[in-house]
Tab-separated table of N, CA and C in Angstrom:
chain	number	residue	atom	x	y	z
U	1	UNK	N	-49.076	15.636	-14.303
U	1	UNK	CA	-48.849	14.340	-13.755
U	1	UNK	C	-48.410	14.479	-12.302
U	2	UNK	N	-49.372	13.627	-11.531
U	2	UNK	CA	-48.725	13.795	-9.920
U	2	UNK	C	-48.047	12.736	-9.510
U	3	UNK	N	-47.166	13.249	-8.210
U	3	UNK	CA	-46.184	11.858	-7.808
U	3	UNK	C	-46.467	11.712	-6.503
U	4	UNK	N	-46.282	10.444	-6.721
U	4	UNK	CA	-46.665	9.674	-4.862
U	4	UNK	C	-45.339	9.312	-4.403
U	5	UNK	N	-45.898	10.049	-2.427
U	5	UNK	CA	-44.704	9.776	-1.908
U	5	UNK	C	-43.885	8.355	-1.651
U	6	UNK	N	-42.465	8.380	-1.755
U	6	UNK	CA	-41.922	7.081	-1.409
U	6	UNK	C	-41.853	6.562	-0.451
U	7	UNK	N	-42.543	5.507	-0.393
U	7	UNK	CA	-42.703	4.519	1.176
U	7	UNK	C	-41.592	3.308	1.371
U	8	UNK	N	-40.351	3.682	1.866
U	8	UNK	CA	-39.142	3.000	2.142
U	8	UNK	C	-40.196	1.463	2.625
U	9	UNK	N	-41.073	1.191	2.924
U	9	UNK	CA	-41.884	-0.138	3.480
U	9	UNK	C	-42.222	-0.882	2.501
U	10	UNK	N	-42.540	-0.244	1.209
U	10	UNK	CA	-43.250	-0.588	-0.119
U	10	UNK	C	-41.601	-1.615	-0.683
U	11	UNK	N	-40.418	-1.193	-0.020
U	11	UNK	CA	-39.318	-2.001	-0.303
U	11	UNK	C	-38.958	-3.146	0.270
U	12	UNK	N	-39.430	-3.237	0.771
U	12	UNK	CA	-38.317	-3.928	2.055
U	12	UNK	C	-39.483	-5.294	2.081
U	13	UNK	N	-39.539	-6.537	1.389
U	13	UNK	CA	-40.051	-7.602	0.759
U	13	UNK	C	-39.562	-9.019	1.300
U	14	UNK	N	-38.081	-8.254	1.449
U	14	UNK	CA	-37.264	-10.034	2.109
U	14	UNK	C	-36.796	-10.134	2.976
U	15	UNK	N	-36.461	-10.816	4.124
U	15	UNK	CA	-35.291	-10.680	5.224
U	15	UNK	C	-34.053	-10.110	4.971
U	16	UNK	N	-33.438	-10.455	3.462
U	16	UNK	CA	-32.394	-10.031	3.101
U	16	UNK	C	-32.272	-8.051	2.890
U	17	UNK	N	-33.280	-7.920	2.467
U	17	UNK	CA	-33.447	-6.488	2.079
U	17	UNK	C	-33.719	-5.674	3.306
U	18	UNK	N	-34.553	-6.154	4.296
U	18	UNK	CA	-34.942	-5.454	5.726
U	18	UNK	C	-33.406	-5.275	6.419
U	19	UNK	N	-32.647	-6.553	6.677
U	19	UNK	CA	-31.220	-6.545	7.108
U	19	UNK	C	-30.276	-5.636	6.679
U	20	UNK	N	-30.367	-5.191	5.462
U	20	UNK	CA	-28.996	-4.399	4.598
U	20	UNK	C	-29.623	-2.967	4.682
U	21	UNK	N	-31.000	-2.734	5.026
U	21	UNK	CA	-31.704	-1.408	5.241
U	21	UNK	C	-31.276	-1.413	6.456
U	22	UNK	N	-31.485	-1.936	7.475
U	22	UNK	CA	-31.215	-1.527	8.765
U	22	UNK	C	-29.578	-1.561	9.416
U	23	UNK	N	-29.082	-2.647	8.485
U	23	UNK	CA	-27.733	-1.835	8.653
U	23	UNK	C	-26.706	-0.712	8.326
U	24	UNK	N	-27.547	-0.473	7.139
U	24	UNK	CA	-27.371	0.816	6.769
U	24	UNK	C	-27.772	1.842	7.709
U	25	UNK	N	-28.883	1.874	8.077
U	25	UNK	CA	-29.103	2.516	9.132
U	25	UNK	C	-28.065	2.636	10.415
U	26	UNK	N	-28.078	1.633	10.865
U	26	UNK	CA	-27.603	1.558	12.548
U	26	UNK	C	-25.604	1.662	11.907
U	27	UNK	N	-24.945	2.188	10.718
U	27	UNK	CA	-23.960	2.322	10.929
U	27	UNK	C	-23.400	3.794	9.898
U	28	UNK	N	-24.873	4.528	9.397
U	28	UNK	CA	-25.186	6.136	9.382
U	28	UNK	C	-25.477	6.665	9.473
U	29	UNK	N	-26.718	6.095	10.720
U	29	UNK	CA	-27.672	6.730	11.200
U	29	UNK	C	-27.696	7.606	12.367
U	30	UNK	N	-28.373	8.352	13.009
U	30	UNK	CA	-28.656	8.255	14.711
U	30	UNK	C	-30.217	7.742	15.302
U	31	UNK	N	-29.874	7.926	16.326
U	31	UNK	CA	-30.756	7.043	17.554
U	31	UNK	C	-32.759	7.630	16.439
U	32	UNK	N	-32.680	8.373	16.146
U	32	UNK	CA	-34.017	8.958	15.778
U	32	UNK	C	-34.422	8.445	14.223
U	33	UNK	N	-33.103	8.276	13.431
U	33	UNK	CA	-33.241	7.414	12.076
U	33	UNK	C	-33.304	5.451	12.683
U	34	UNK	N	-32.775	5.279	13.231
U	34	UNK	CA	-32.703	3.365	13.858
U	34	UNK	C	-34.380	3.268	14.350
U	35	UNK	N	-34.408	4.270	14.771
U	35	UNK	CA	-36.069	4.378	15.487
U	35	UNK	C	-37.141	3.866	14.439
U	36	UNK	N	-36.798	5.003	13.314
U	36	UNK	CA	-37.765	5.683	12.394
U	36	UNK	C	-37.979	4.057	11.453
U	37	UNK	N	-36.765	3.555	11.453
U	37	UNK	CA	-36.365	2.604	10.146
U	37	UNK	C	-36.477	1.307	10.792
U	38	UNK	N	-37.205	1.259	11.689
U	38	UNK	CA	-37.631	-0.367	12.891
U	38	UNK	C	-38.997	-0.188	12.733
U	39	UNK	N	-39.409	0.926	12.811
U	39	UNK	CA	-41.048	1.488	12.779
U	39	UNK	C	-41.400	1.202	10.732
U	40	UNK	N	-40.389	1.414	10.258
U	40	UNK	CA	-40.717	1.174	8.485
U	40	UNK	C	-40.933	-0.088	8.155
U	41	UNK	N	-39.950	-1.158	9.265
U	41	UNK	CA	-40.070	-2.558	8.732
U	41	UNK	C	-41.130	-2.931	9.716
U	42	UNK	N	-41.430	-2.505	10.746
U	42	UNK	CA	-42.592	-2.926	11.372
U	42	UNK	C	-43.954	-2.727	10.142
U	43	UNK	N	-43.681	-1.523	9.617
U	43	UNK	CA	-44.956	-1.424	8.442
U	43	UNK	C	-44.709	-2.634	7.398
U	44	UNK	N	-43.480	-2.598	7.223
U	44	UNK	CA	-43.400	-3.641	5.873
U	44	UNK	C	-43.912	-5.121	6.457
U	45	UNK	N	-43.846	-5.205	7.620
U	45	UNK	CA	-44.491	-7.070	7.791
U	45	UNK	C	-45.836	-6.878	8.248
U	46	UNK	N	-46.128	-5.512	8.614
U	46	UNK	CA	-47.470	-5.610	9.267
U	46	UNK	C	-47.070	-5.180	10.942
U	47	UNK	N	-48.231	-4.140	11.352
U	47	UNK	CA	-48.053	-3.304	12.338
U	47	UNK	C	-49.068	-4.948	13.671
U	48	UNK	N	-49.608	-5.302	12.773
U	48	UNK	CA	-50.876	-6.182	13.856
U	48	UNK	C	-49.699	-7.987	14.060
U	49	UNK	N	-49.313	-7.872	13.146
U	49	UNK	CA	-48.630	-9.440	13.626
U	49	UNK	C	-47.285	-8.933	14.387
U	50	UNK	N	-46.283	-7.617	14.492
U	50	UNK	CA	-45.387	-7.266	15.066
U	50	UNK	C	-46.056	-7.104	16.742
U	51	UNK	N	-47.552	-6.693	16.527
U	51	UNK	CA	-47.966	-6.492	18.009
U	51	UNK	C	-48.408	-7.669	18.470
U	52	UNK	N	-48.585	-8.672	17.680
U	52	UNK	CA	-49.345	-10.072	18.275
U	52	UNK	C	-48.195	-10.140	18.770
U	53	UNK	N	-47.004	-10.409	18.242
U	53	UNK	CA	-45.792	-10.924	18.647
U	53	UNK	C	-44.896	-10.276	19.838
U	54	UNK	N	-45.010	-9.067	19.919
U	54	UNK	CA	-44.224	-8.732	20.788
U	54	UNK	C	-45.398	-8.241	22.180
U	55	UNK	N	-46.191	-8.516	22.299
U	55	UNK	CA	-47.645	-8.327	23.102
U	55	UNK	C	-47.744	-7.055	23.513
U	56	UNK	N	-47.640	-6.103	22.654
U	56	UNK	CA	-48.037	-4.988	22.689
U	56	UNK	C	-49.102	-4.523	21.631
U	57	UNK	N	-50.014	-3.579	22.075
U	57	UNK	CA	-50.856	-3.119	21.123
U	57	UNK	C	-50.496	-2.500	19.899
U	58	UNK	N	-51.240	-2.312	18.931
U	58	UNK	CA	-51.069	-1.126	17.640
U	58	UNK	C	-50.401	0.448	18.122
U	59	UNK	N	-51.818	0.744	18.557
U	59	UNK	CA	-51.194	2.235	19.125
U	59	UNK	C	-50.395	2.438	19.837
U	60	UNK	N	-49.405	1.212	20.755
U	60	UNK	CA	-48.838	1.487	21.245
U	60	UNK	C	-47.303	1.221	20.509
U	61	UNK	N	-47.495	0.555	19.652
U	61	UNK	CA	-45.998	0.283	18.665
U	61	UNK	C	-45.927	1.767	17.494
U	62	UNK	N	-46.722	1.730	17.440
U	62	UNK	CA	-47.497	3.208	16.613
U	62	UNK	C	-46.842	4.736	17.491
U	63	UNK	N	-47.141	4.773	18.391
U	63	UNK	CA	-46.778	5.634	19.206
U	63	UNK	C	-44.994	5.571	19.334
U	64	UNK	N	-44.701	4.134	19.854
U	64	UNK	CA	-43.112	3.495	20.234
U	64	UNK	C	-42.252	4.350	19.011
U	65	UNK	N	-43.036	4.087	17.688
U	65	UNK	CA	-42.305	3.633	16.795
U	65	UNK	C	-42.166	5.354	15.981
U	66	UNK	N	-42.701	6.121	16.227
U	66	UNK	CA	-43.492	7.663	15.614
U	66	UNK	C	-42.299	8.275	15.612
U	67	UNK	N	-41.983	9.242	14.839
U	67	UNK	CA	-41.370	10.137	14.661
U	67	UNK	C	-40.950	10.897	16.069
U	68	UNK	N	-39.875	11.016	16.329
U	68	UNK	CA	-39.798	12.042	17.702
U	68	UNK	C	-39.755	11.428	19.301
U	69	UNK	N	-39.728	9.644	19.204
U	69	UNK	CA	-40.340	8.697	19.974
U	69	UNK	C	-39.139	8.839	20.945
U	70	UNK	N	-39.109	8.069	22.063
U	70	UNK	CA	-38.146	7.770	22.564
U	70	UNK	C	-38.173	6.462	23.353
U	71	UNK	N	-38.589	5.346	22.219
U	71	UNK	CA	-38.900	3.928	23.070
U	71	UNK	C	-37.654	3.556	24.211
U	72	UNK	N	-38.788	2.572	24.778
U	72	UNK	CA	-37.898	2.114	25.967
U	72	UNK	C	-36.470	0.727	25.110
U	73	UNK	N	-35.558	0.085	25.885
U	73	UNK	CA	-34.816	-0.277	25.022
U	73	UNK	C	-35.874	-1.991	24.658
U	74	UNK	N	-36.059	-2.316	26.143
U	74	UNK	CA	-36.554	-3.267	25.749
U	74	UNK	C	-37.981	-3.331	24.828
U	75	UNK	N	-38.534	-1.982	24.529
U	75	UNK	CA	-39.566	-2.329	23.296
U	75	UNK	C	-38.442	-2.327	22.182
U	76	UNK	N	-37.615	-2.002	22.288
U	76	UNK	CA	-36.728	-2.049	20.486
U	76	UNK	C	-36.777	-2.970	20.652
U	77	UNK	N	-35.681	-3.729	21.898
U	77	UNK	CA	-35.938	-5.399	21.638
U	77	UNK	C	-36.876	-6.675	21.016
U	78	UNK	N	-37.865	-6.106	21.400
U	78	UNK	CA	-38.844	-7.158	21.783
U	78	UNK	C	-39.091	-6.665	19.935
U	79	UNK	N	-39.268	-5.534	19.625
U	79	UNK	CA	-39.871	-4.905	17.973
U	79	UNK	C	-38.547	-6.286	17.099
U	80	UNK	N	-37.236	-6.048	17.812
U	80	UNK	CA	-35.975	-6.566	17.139
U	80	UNK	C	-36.506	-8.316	16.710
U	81	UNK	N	-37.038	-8.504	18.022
U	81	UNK	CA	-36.918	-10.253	17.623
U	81	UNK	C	-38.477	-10.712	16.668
U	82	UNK	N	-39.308	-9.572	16.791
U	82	UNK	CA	-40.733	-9.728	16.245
U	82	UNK	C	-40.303	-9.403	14.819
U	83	UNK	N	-39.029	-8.847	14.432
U	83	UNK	CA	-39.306	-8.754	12.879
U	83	UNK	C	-38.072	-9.890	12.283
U	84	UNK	N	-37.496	-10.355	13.056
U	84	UNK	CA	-36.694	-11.346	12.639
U	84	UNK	C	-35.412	-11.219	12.983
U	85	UNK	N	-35.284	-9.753	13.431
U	85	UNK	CA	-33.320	-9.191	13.639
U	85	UNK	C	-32.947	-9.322	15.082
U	86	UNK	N	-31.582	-9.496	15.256
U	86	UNK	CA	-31.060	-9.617	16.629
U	86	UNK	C	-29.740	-8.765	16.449
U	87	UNK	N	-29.195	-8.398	17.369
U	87	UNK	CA	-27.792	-7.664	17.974
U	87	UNK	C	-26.914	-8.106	18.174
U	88	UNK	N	-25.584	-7.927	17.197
U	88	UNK	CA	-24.220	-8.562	17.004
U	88	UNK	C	-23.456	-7.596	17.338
U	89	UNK	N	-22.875	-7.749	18.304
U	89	UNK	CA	-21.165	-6.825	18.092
U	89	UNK	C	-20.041	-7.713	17.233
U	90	UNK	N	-19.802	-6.345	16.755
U	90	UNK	CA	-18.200	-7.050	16.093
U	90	UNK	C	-17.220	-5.920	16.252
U	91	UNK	N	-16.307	-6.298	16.476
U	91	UNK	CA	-15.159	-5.042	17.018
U	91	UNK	C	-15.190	-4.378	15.748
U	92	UNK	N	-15.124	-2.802	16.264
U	92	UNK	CA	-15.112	-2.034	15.370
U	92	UNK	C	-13.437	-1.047	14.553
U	93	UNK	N	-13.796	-1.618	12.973
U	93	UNK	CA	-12.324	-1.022	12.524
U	93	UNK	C	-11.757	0.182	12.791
U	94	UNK	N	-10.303	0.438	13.019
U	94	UNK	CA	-9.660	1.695	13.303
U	94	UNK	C	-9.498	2.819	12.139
């Protein structure tokens, strides 16, 4: 019996579920996991409506978004508001 790999994208279904993944991320992650896990929910809504939206091409969110990347901030941005998420500070506990 063979097993197929797990696609963290194959999860992530609701706003609610994309949000609690990525904050998980951005508060155990580093800069190369936040990357990796913006590029997963970009798969989970679709790589072609994240690029309609943020007016960048496939290959180039593809590329942004790749393993090893080092996007600029404002493509995170622009990836941030195309999948529904935005940037909150809240003072952080001691």
């Amino acid at each position: 019996m063979g097993t197929s790999r797990f696609e963290i994208a194959d999860y992530l279904d609701s706003k609610e579920m994309i949000a609690e993944y990525l904050n998980t991320v951005l508060e155990e992650g580093n800069n190369a996991d936040i990357i990796n896990a913006i590029g997963h929910i970009a798969k989970a809504i679709g790589m072609t409506k994240i690029a309609e939206e943020t007016g960048l091409s496939r290959p180039s969110l593809y590329k942004a978004l790749s393993e090893g990347a080092k996007p600029q901030f404002a493509t995170i941005m622009k990836v941030l508001k195309a999948i529904g998420g935005q940037i909150q500070i809240n003072p952080a506990s001691a």
